[in-house]
Structure formats: structure tokens, C-alpha cells
Amino acid sequence: MQKESHEYPDLKVFVHEAKLDCGLKLVLIPRPNFNEKQVMISTNFGSTGSSIKTTNGQVDYPFGVAHFLEHKIFEMGDGKDALEDFTTLGAEANAFTTYQQTVYYFSTVNDIDKGIKKLITLVREWHMTQESVDEERPIIQNELLMYEDDSDYQMNKALLANLYPNTPLSEDIAGNSQTVEQISLANLTSAHDYFYQLDQLTMVVVGDFDVDEIVNEIDNLVNLDVTKKEVTILPLEISPIIKSSRFSMDVTQPKLGLGFRVVDDLAGVSLSYYKLGLRLFLAMLFGWTSEAYQNWYDDGLIDYSFDFHLEVTSQFKFVTITFDTDQPIAMTGKVKKLFKTFANHTDFSEEHLTLLKKEMYGDFINSLDSIDQLASQVSLSLADGADYLDTGELIRQISLSDVQMIAEHFVSHMEVTTVTIFPK
């Protein structure tokens, strides 16, 4: 067993990490005097893991395997739903799938010993049958149908389909009705065998507990698995973007979406720093404190639907901007122009950056006092090997010149797509 501890003096937080002989990784964050405790166990297998490389060659899965697997993990050998067992323990349990991960978790104010045992058993044991697979298909397909009339959902889906055509990002995390139909018991068994091995799992524990007791208890729970299956998720095959698309839905006014992707990395800049710089850049230009936002709002060009979203990972980097507007063509030009001329804009200033950094740092500090936020952010950051608790220091360090360097890289390398939804 390998152990190490990290102190974050400014945050008054200790993080204890352990890698057990079986390969299971533990990240333990004691938060004394907190009543609630949360435990998360994650695997770096999400919706983008549709093609993998193994010792036997390449394996391709239909889109949606990770999400399908998430649904069925809660089914126990006797057919019962494991959520009921967690409820009996006084715990609330659930799971979610992202582009890069699948995460299972529970929270409780009681002791976490039995919950941890249940969680490990849940993800490690395999009880799926062909019958249960067949039963699950229509459930997931109906889940997908629920969003068919949601214009915001369809906008984001269309933007990603344009930015990353023919990749898992072009579909819902759950796939689509056709790919769900293609998912077989063999696909799910294969994915479980590779990505639910103990050396593919990381457990994050946050709350009031004894570190040594938890480590020893988990170590005693897991069996030493000396046979490990090597597996690597293959990178996405990046195709040329689709520059624009449009369609009609039952909306009261047009909806406009702009998508921007960057394929290249910025040499010498970590993903965490790049993501932070890009987030600050977008907030300076398009956030509610920006002059552009206020002017567009006052002129009736946008409303409170205006929003931006970014994803920065080792596999993909993209930004989406979506809003309702009666002037989609004019606003497309205004947004693109603002990107290109950002360095000369009054909002791109030391004063504005300082204001946004203070707001962002305050949100980060507040997250440390939320068991849910802390556990989830730490778990999600592990997908690319980042350390969420470094966020505060990165916010303090980043300068206007750093933000400008990141912004210039993004703007000079970005490829752009637009999606417009018109009223029927």
C-alpha cells in the first residue's frame, strides 16, 4: 500500500491519498464537525469511451454503453434495486455519467462503513442477464424521448453534433434510440470487465471520519486482484466541423447557438490553468458584469437566456454560447467580432479581472463547506489528473497577461459553428 498526505494551509484542509495493493485509489478529505459524509467511487469510463485498445486489439462499443452500464449496476443478483438497501442504511445513493466518467455515490449522517461495503460490492459484482438488458432498453429509449421537445437540449445537441460530427459527443451521453438498441450483454460485460477493475476505480471520501480506520477497512474489504486487463480509451477521431445548421421547433422566438472548438494544446500551460483562463476570459467578455452583455440586453438583442458553457479536457476543448434573439444573423456577427477584438475592449482590464477573480475565489471557498460540491468537484477533476483544491491558488496566480495568452491561443485556433432554431 502506498500512502501520502497533502496539506493546504490556506484552506485548512488535509488530503490523504492511498493506493491499495489491489490498485484501488483512495482520496480522503476529513472535514471535522460536519454531520454529513459523502462517498464517491468513479471510473474514467464515460460516454466518449466508445473505442478502446486492449491487449487483444481494438474494441468498439455502440454509443451509450457507459450510461447503460450505470443504470444496470444498481441491479443486484436477487433482482432488487440497491438503492433500497442504501435507504435502509439511512443513506441517499445515486449515480451519473459524464463524457469522461461514471460516478456512483452515497451520502449519510450515519456511519459510512456499511455504505462503503455496499458501494464496493455494487460496482464490482456482475449480475446482468440478457433479460435485464432487454428490459432496460425501452426505459433508456423513453428517457431519451423526453428531451425531443426541449429546445435548449436540442440546441446543445446540435452544436456538439456540428463541432464533433460522428463522435460520441455528437449524441446524448446515453446515445440514441438506435445505438441503445445495438448495445448487447457482451458489450456491457466487456466494459465492466475492463473499467470496473479495482485498479480502474477511485474512491473519494469527504466528511468527519478517522482516516486510518477507513483505509484499513477498505483494504480489508477488497481482494487482491493480481490479474489486470490492460485497457486504453482511444482518442476521438476529429473530423471537419459542420459550419452551420438550422431547424424549426415550437419556440416563440429564434434561438441562436455558437460553438467554438480548439484541437491544439497551448504548450507549457496545464489543462486546469487553461480552463481557468478561458472561463475568466468568457466572463470578462460575455458575463453579466460585461459592457457587451448590458448593452445587448438594454437594446433588446438578448434576454436572461444568454449563457455560455465550456469544456476543457485532454480529449476536447469547446465553448458554446446560446440565447434567444430576434436577430440571429446580427448577433452572430457581434459575438464573433467581440472574440476577434477582445484585447481592445474596455471589459478586458485589470479592474474587471480582479472583480471576477474575487467572485470566483469566493465560490471556490464556499464549495469547501459543501460536502456535495467538494466531493463531486474533487471526483470530476480526477478524470484528467487535476487537483480541485489547487483552484484557489490558481485563481490567485493568474494574471491579465496569462488570460490574454490563453484567449489569444483560443481565438487564433478556434473553429466556429452556428445553429439556429426558428419558430415553426
Coordinates of C-alpha atoms in Angstrom, one line a residue:
M1 CA 0.0 0.0 0.0
Q2 CA 1.2 3.5 -0.9
K3 CA 0.2 6.5 1.2
E4 CA 0.8 10.2 1.1
S5 CA -0.8 13.3 2.6
H6 CA -1.1 16.9 1.3
E7 CA -1.8 20.0 3.4
Y8 CA -3.4 23.1 2.0
P9 CA -2.6 25.5 4.8
D10 CA -4.5 28.5 3.4
L11 CA -7.6 26.3 3.1
K12 CA -7.0 24.4 6.4
V13 CA -7.6 21.2 4.5
F14 CA -5.7 17.9 4.6
V15 CA -6.0 15.4 1.8
H16 CA -4.8 11.8 2.4
E17 CA -4.3 9.5 -0.6
A18 CA -3.7 5.8 -0.7
K19 CA -3.2 3.3 -3.4
L20 CA -4.0 -0.2 -2.2
D21 CA -2.2 -3.3 -3.4
C22 CA -5.2 -4.2 -5.5
G23 CA -4.9 -0.9 -7.4
L24 CA -7.9 0.9 -5.9
K25 CA -7.1 4.6 -5.3
L26 CA -8.4 6.4 -2.2
V27 CA -8.7 10.2 -1.8
L28 CA -9.8 11.0 1.8
I29 CA -10.7 14.6 2.9
P30 CA -11.6 14.8 6.6
R31 CA -13.9 17.7 7.4
P32 CA -14.3 17.6 11.2
N33 CA -17.5 18.9 12.7
F34 CA -19.5 18.1 9.6
N35 CA -22.5 15.9 10.2
E36 CA -22.9 14.7 6.6
K37 CA -20.5 12.4 4.9
Q38 CA -20.2 11.6 1.2
V39 CA -18.5 8.7 -0.6
M40 CA -18.0 8.6 -4.4
I41 CA -16.4 5.9 -6.5
S42 CA -15.6 6.7 -10.1
T43 CA -14.2 5.1 -13.2
N44 CA -12.7 7.0 -16.1
F45 CA -15.2 5.5 -18.5
G46 CA -17.8 7.9 -19.8
S47 CA -19.7 8.5 -23.0
T48 CA -16.6 9.2 -25.0
G49 CA -15.1 5.8 -24.3
S50 CA -16.7 4.2 -27.3
S51 CA -13.4 2.8 -28.8
I52 CA -10.8 1.2 -26.6
K53 CA -7.5 -0.6 -27.1
T54 CA -6.8 -3.8 -25.3
T55 CA -4.1 -6.5 -25.5
N56 CA -6.4 -8.3 -27.9
G57 CA -6.8 -5.3 -30.2
Q58 CA -9.4 -2.6 -30.6
V59 CA -12.9 -2.9 -29.2
D60 CA -15.7 -0.6 -30.4
Y61 CA -18.9 -0.1 -28.4
P62 CA -22.2 1.5 -29.5
F63 CA -22.7 5.0 -28.2
G64 CA -24.3 4.9 -24.7
V65 CA -22.6 1.9 -23.2
A66 CA -21.3 3.7 -20.1
H67 CA -24.7 5.2 -19.3
F68 CA -26.5 1.8 -19.9
L69 CA -24.0 0.2 -17.5
E70 CA -24.6 2.9 -14.9
H71 CA -28.4 2.0 -15.0
K72 CA -27.8 -1.7 -14.5
I73 CA -25.1 -1.6 -11.8
F74 CA -27.8 -0.9 -9.3
E75 CA -29.5 -4.2 -10.1
M76 CA -28.4 -6.8 -7.6
G77 CA -28.3 -10.6 -8.1
D78 CA -31.7 -11.2 -6.5
G79 CA -33.3 -8.6 -8.8
K80 CA -33.6 -6.0 -6.0
D81 CA -32.7 -2.4 -6.5
A82 CA -29.6 -1.5 -4.5
L83 CA -31.0 2.0 -3.8
E84 CA -33.4 0.4 -1.4
D85 CA -30.5 -1.1 0.6
F86 CA -28.9 2.3 0.9
T87 CA -32.1 3.8 2.1
T88 CA -32.3 1.1 4.8
L89 CA -28.8 2.2 5.9
G90 CA -30.1 5.8 6.2
A91 CA -28.2 6.9 3.1
E92 CA -29.1 8.5 -0.2
A93 CA -27.4 7.0 -3.2
N94 CA -27.3 7.7 -6.9
A95 CA -25.0 7.8 -10.0
F96 CA -24.3 9.9 -13.0
T97 CA -22.4 9.5 -16.3
T98 CA -20.3 12.3 -17.9
Y99 CA -18.3 12.5 -21.1
Q100 CA -15.3 11.0 -19.2
Q101 CA -16.5 9.3 -16.1
T102 CA -19.2 7.2 -14.4
V103 CA -19.6 8.1 -10.7
Y104 CA -21.6 6.2 -8.0
Y105 CA -22.1 7.8 -4.6
F106 CA -24.0 8.0 -1.4
S107 CA -24.4 10.5 1.4
T108 CA -25.4 9.9 5.0
V109 CA -25.2 11.4 8.5
N110 CA -24.7 7.9 9.9
D111 CA -21.5 5.8 9.9
I112 CA -20.3 5.1 6.4
D113 CA -18.7 1.6 7.0
K114 CA -21.7 -0.4 5.7
G115 CA -22.3 2.1 2.9
I116 CA -18.8 1.8 1.6
K117 CA -19.0 -2.0 1.7
K118 CA -22.3 -1.9 -0.3
L119 CA -20.8 0.6 -2.8
I120 CA -17.7 -1.5 -3.5
T121 CA -19.9 -4.7 -3.8
L122 CA -22.2 -2.8 -6.1
V123 CA -19.6 -1.8 -8.7
R124 CA -17.6 -4.9 -8.5
E125 CA -20.1 -7.7 -8.7
W126 CA -21.8 -8.6 -12.0
H127 CA -25.4 -9.9 -12.2
M128 CA -26.6 -8.7 -15.5
T129 CA -28.6 -11.1 -17.8
Q130 CA -29.9 -10.9 -21.3
E131 CA -33.4 -10.5 -19.9
S132 CA -32.4 -7.5 -17.8
V133 CA -30.7 -5.9 -20.7
D134 CA -33.7 -6.3 -22.9
E135 CA -35.9 -4.8 -20.1
E136 CA -33.7 -1.8 -19.7
R137 CA -33.5 -0.8 -23.4
P138 CA -37.1 0.7 -23.7
I139 CA -36.5 2.6 -20.4
I140 CA -33.5 4.4 -21.7
Q141 CA -35.1 5.0 -25.1
N142 CA -38.1 6.5 -23.4
E143 CA -35.7 8.6 -21.3
L144 CA -34.2 10.0 -24.5
L145 CA -37.6 10.7 -26.0
M146 CA -38.4 13.0 -23.0
Y147 CA -36.0 15.6 -24.4
E148 CA -37.2 15.6 -28.0
D149 CA -39.4 18.7 -27.5
D150 CA -36.8 20.5 -25.3
S151 CA -35.4 23.3 -27.5
D152 CA -32.4 24.0 -25.2
Y153 CA -31.5 20.4 -25.2
Q154 CA -31.8 20.1 -28.9
M155 CA -29.7 23.3 -29.4
N156 CA -26.8 21.9 -27.3
K157 CA -27.0 18.6 -29.0
A158 CA -26.9 20.2 -32.5
L159 CA -23.9 22.4 -31.5
L160 CA -21.9 19.4 -30.4
A161 CA -23.0 17.4 -33.5
N162 CA -21.6 20.2 -35.6
L163 CA -18.4 20.6 -33.6
Y164 CA -17.6 16.8 -33.3
P165 CA -19.5 15.0 -36.1
N166 CA -19.6 11.2 -36.0
T167 CA -18.2 11.0 -32.5
P168 CA -19.9 10.2 -29.2
L169 CA -20.1 13.9 -28.4
S170 CA -22.5 14.3 -31.3
E171 CA -25.1 12.2 -29.4
D172 CA -26.6 12.3 -25.9
I173 CA -24.4 10.8 -23.2
A174 CA -27.0 7.9 -23.3
G175 CA -26.6 7.5 -27.0
N176 CA -29.6 7.5 -29.3
S177 CA -32.5 5.1 -29.8
Q178 CA -30.7 3.2 -32.5
T179 CA -27.4 2.8 -30.6
V180 CA -29.2 1.8 -27.4
E181 CA -30.9 -1.0 -29.5
Q182 CA -27.5 -2.2 -30.6
I183 CA -26.0 -2.4 -27.0
S184 CA -25.5 -6.1 -26.2
L185 CA -24.9 -8.1 -23.0
A186 CA -21.4 -8.8 -24.4
N187 CA -20.7 -5.0 -24.8
L188 CA -21.7 -4.4 -21.2
T189 CA -19.8 -7.4 -19.8
S190 CA -16.7 -6.3 -21.7
A191 CA -16.9 -2.7 -20.4
H192 CA -17.5 -3.9 -16.9
D193 CA -14.5 -6.3 -17.1
Y194 CA -12.2 -3.5 -18.2
F195 CA -13.3 -0.4 -16.4
Y196 CA -14.6 -1.7 -13.2
Q197 CA -11.4 -3.5 -12.2
L198 CA -10.2 -2.2 -8.8
D199 CA -7.2 -0.5 -10.4
Q200 CA -9.6 1.5 -12.6
L201 CA -11.6 2.8 -9.7
T202 CA -11.0 5.8 -7.4
M203 CA -12.9 6.4 -4.2
V204 CA -13.3 9.9 -2.7
V205 CA -14.5 10.2 0.9
V206 CA -15.4 13.6 2.4
G207 CA -16.7 14.2 6.0
D208 CA -15.9 13.5 9.6
F209 CA -14.2 10.2 9.9
D210 CA -10.9 8.6 11.0
V211 CA -8.6 8.3 8.1
D212 CA -6.6 5.2 9.2
E213 CA -9.8 3.3 10.1
I214 CA -11.3 4.0 6.7
V215 CA -8.2 3.0 4.8
N216 CA -7.8 -0.3 6.8
E217 CA -11.4 -1.1 6.5
I218 CA -11.5 -0.7 2.7
D219 CA -8.2 -2.6 2.4
N220 CA -9.7 -5.5 4.2
L221 CA -12.9 -5.4 2.0
V222 CA -11.2 -5.7 -1.3
N223 CA -9.5 -8.8 -2.6
L224 CA -6.0 -8.6 -4.1
D225 CA -6.5 -8.9 -7.9
V226 CA -3.2 -9.8 -9.5
T227 CA -4.6 -10.3 -13.0
K228 CA -5.3 -6.9 -14.5
K229 CA -6.6 -6.3 -18.0
E230 CA -4.8 -3.5 -19.8
V231 CA -7.1 -1.0 -21.5
T232 CA -6.7 2.4 -23.0
I233 CA -9.5 4.7 -24.3
L234 CA -8.7 5.8 -27.8
P235 CA -8.8 9.5 -28.7
L236 CA -11.8 10.9 -30.6
E237 CA -11.4 10.9 -34.4
I238 CA -11.7 14.6 -35.1
S239 CA -13.4 15.5 -38.4
P240 CA -14.0 18.9 -40.0
I241 CA -16.8 20.8 -38.3
I242 CA -20.2 21.4 -39.8
K243 CA -20.2 25.2 -40.2
S244 CA -23.9 25.8 -39.7
S245 CA -27.3 24.2 -39.3
R246 CA -30.9 25.3 -38.8
F247 CA -34.2 23.7 -38.0
S248 CA -37.6 24.6 -36.7
M249 CA -39.3 23.8 -33.4
D250 CA -42.2 25.1 -31.3
V251 CA -40.4 28.1 -29.9
T252 CA -41.8 31.7 -29.5
Q253 CA -38.7 33.4 -31.0
P254 CA -35.5 32.2 -32.7
K255 CA -32.7 30.6 -30.7
L256 CA -29.1 31.1 -31.6
G257 CA -26.2 28.9 -30.7
L258 CA -22.5 29.4 -31.4
G259 CA -19.9 26.7 -30.9
F260 CA -16.2 27.1 -30.8
R261 CA -13.7 24.2 -30.7
V262 CA -9.9 24.1 -30.3
V263 CA -8.0 21.0 -31.1
D264 CA -4.4 22.2 -30.3
D265 CA -2.9 22.4 -26.8
L266 CA -1.2 25.5 -25.5
A267 CA 2.4 24.5 -24.8
G268 CA 3.5 24.9 -21.2
V269 CA 0.0 25.5 -19.9
S270 CA -1.8 22.9 -17.8
L271 CA -5.4 22.0 -18.6
S272 CA -6.5 23.4 -15.2
Y273 CA -4.9 26.7 -15.9
Y274 CA -6.2 26.8 -19.5
K275 CA -9.7 26.1 -18.3
L276 CA -9.5 28.8 -15.6
G277 CA -8.1 31.4 -18.0
L278 CA -10.8 30.6 -20.6
R279 CA -13.5 30.8 -18.0
L280 CA -12.3 34.2 -16.9
F281 CA -11.9 35.4 -20.5
L282 CA -15.5 34.4 -21.3
A283 CA -16.8 36.1 -18.1
M284 CA -15.0 39.3 -18.9
L285 CA -16.5 39.4 -22.4
F286 CA -19.9 37.9 -22.0
G287 CA -20.7 37.7 -18.3
W288 CA -23.4 39.8 -16.7
T289 CA -20.8 42.3 -15.5
S290 CA -19.6 43.0 -19.0
E291 CA -20.5 46.1 -21.0
A292 CA -21.4 43.9 -24.0
Y293 CA -24.0 41.9 -22.1
Q294 CA -25.5 45.0 -20.6
N295 CA -25.7 46.9 -23.9
W296 CA -27.2 43.9 -25.8
Y297 CA -29.7 43.4 -23.0
D298 CA -30.7 47.1 -22.9
D299 CA -31.1 47.1 -26.7
G300 CA -33.4 44.0 -26.6
L301 CA -30.9 41.8 -28.5
I302 CA -30.7 39.2 -25.7
D303 CA -32.5 38.3 -22.6
Y304 CA -31.8 36.2 -19.5
S305 CA -31.5 33.1 -21.6
F306 CA -28.0 34.2 -22.6
D307 CA -25.5 31.7 -21.4
F308 CA -22.1 30.2 -22.1
H309 CA -20.6 26.9 -21.3
L310 CA -17.1 25.5 -21.7
E311 CA -15.4 22.1 -21.5
V312 CA -11.6 21.7 -21.4
T313 CA -10.3 18.1 -21.2
S314 CA -7.4 16.2 -22.6
Q315 CA -9.6 15.0 -25.4
F316 CA -11.6 18.1 -26.4
K317 CA -11.9 21.8 -25.7
F318 CA -15.1 23.7 -26.7
V319 CA -17.2 26.7 -25.8
T320 CA -20.9 27.1 -26.5
I321 CA -22.9 30.4 -26.3
T322 CA -26.7 30.1 -26.5
F323 CA -29.5 32.6 -26.3
D324 CA -32.9 33.7 -27.6
T325 CA -32.8 36.6 -30.0
D326 CA -34.9 38.1 -32.8
Q327 CA -31.8 39.0 -34.7
P328 CA -29.7 35.8 -35.0
I329 CA -27.7 37.0 -38.0
A330 CA -26.7 40.3 -36.5
M331 CA -25.9 38.7 -33.1
T332 CA -23.7 36.0 -34.8
G333 CA -21.6 38.8 -36.2
K334 CA -21.4 40.7 -32.9
V335 CA -20.3 37.7 -30.9
K336 CA -17.6 36.8 -33.5
K337 CA -16.4 40.3 -33.6
L338 CA -16.1 40.6 -29.9
F339 CA -13.9 37.4 -29.8
K340 CA -11.6 38.9 -32.5
T341 CA -11.3 42.3 -31.0
F342 CA -11.3 41.4 -27.3
A343 CA -7.9 42.9 -26.4
N344 CA -9.1 46.4 -27.3
H345 CA -12.4 46.1 -25.4
T346 CA -12.8 48.1 -22.2
D347 CA -14.0 45.0 -20.4
F348 CA -10.7 43.3 -20.9
S349 CA -9.0 45.1 -18.0
E350 CA -7.2 44.5 -14.7
E351 CA -10.1 46.0 -12.7
H352 CA -12.6 43.7 -14.3
L353 CA -10.4 40.7 -13.9
T354 CA -9.9 41.4 -10.2
L355 CA -13.6 41.7 -9.7
L356 CA -14.2 38.3 -11.4
K357 CA -11.4 36.6 -9.6
K358 CA -12.8 37.7 -6.2
E359 CA -16.2 36.3 -7.1
M360 CA -14.7 33.1 -8.4
Y361 CA -12.5 32.6 -5.3
G362 CA -15.5 33.2 -3.1
D363 CA -17.4 30.5 -4.9
F364 CA -14.5 28.1 -4.5
I365 CA -14.2 28.8 -0.8
N366 CA -17.9 28.2 -0.4
S367 CA -17.6 24.9 -2.1
L368 CA -15.3 23.6 0.6
D369 CA -18.1 23.9 3.1
S370 CA -20.5 21.9 0.9
I371 CA -19.9 18.1 1.2
D372 CA -21.7 17.5 -2.1
Q373 CA -19.8 20.1 -4.1
L374 CA -16.4 19.2 -2.6
A375 CA -16.8 15.5 -3.2
S376 CA -18.1 15.9 -6.7
Q377 CA -15.6 18.5 -7.8
V378 CA -12.7 16.5 -6.5
S379 CA -14.0 13.4 -8.2
L380 CA -14.6 15.1 -11.6
S381 CA -11.2 16.7 -11.6
L382 CA -9.6 13.3 -11.3
A383 CA -10.6 12.5 -14.9
D384 CA -7.6 14.4 -16.2
G385 CA -5.5 14.1 -13.2
A386 CA -6.2 17.6 -11.9
D387 CA -6.4 18.7 -8.3
Y388 CA -9.5 20.7 -7.5
L389 CA -8.0 22.0 -4.3
D390 CA -5.4 23.9 -6.3
T391 CA -8.1 26.0 -7.8
G392 CA -7.8 28.8 -5.2
E393 CA -4.1 29.2 -5.7
L394 CA -4.5 29.2 -9.5
I395 CA -7.1 31.9 -9.2
R396 CA -4.7 34.0 -7.1
Q397 CA -1.8 33.4 -9.5
I398 CA -3.5 34.0 -12.9
S399 CA -2.8 37.5 -14.3
L400 CA -4.3 39.5 -17.1
S401 CA -1.4 38.6 -19.3
D402 CA -2.0 34.9 -18.6
V403 CA -5.7 35.3 -19.5
Q404 CA -4.7 37.2 -22.7
M405 CA -2.2 34.4 -23.7
I406 CA -4.9 31.8 -23.3
A407 CA -7.5 33.9 -25.0
E408 CA -5.2 34.6 -28.0
H409 CA -4.5 30.9 -28.3
F410 CA -8.2 30.0 -28.2
V411 CA -9.3 32.8 -30.6
S412 CA -6.5 32.1 -33.1
H413 CA -7.1 28.4 -33.2
M414 CA -10.9 28.2 -32.8
E415 CA -13.2 26.7 -35.4
V416 CA -16.8 28.1 -35.3
T417 CA -20.2 26.7 -36.0
T418 CA -23.7 28.2 -35.7
V419 CA -27.1 26.6 -35.0
T420 CA -30.3 28.5 -35.4
I421 CA -33.7 27.2 -34.2
F422 CA -36.6 29.1 -35.9
P423 CA -40.3 29.1 -34.8
K424 CA -42.5 26.7 -36.8

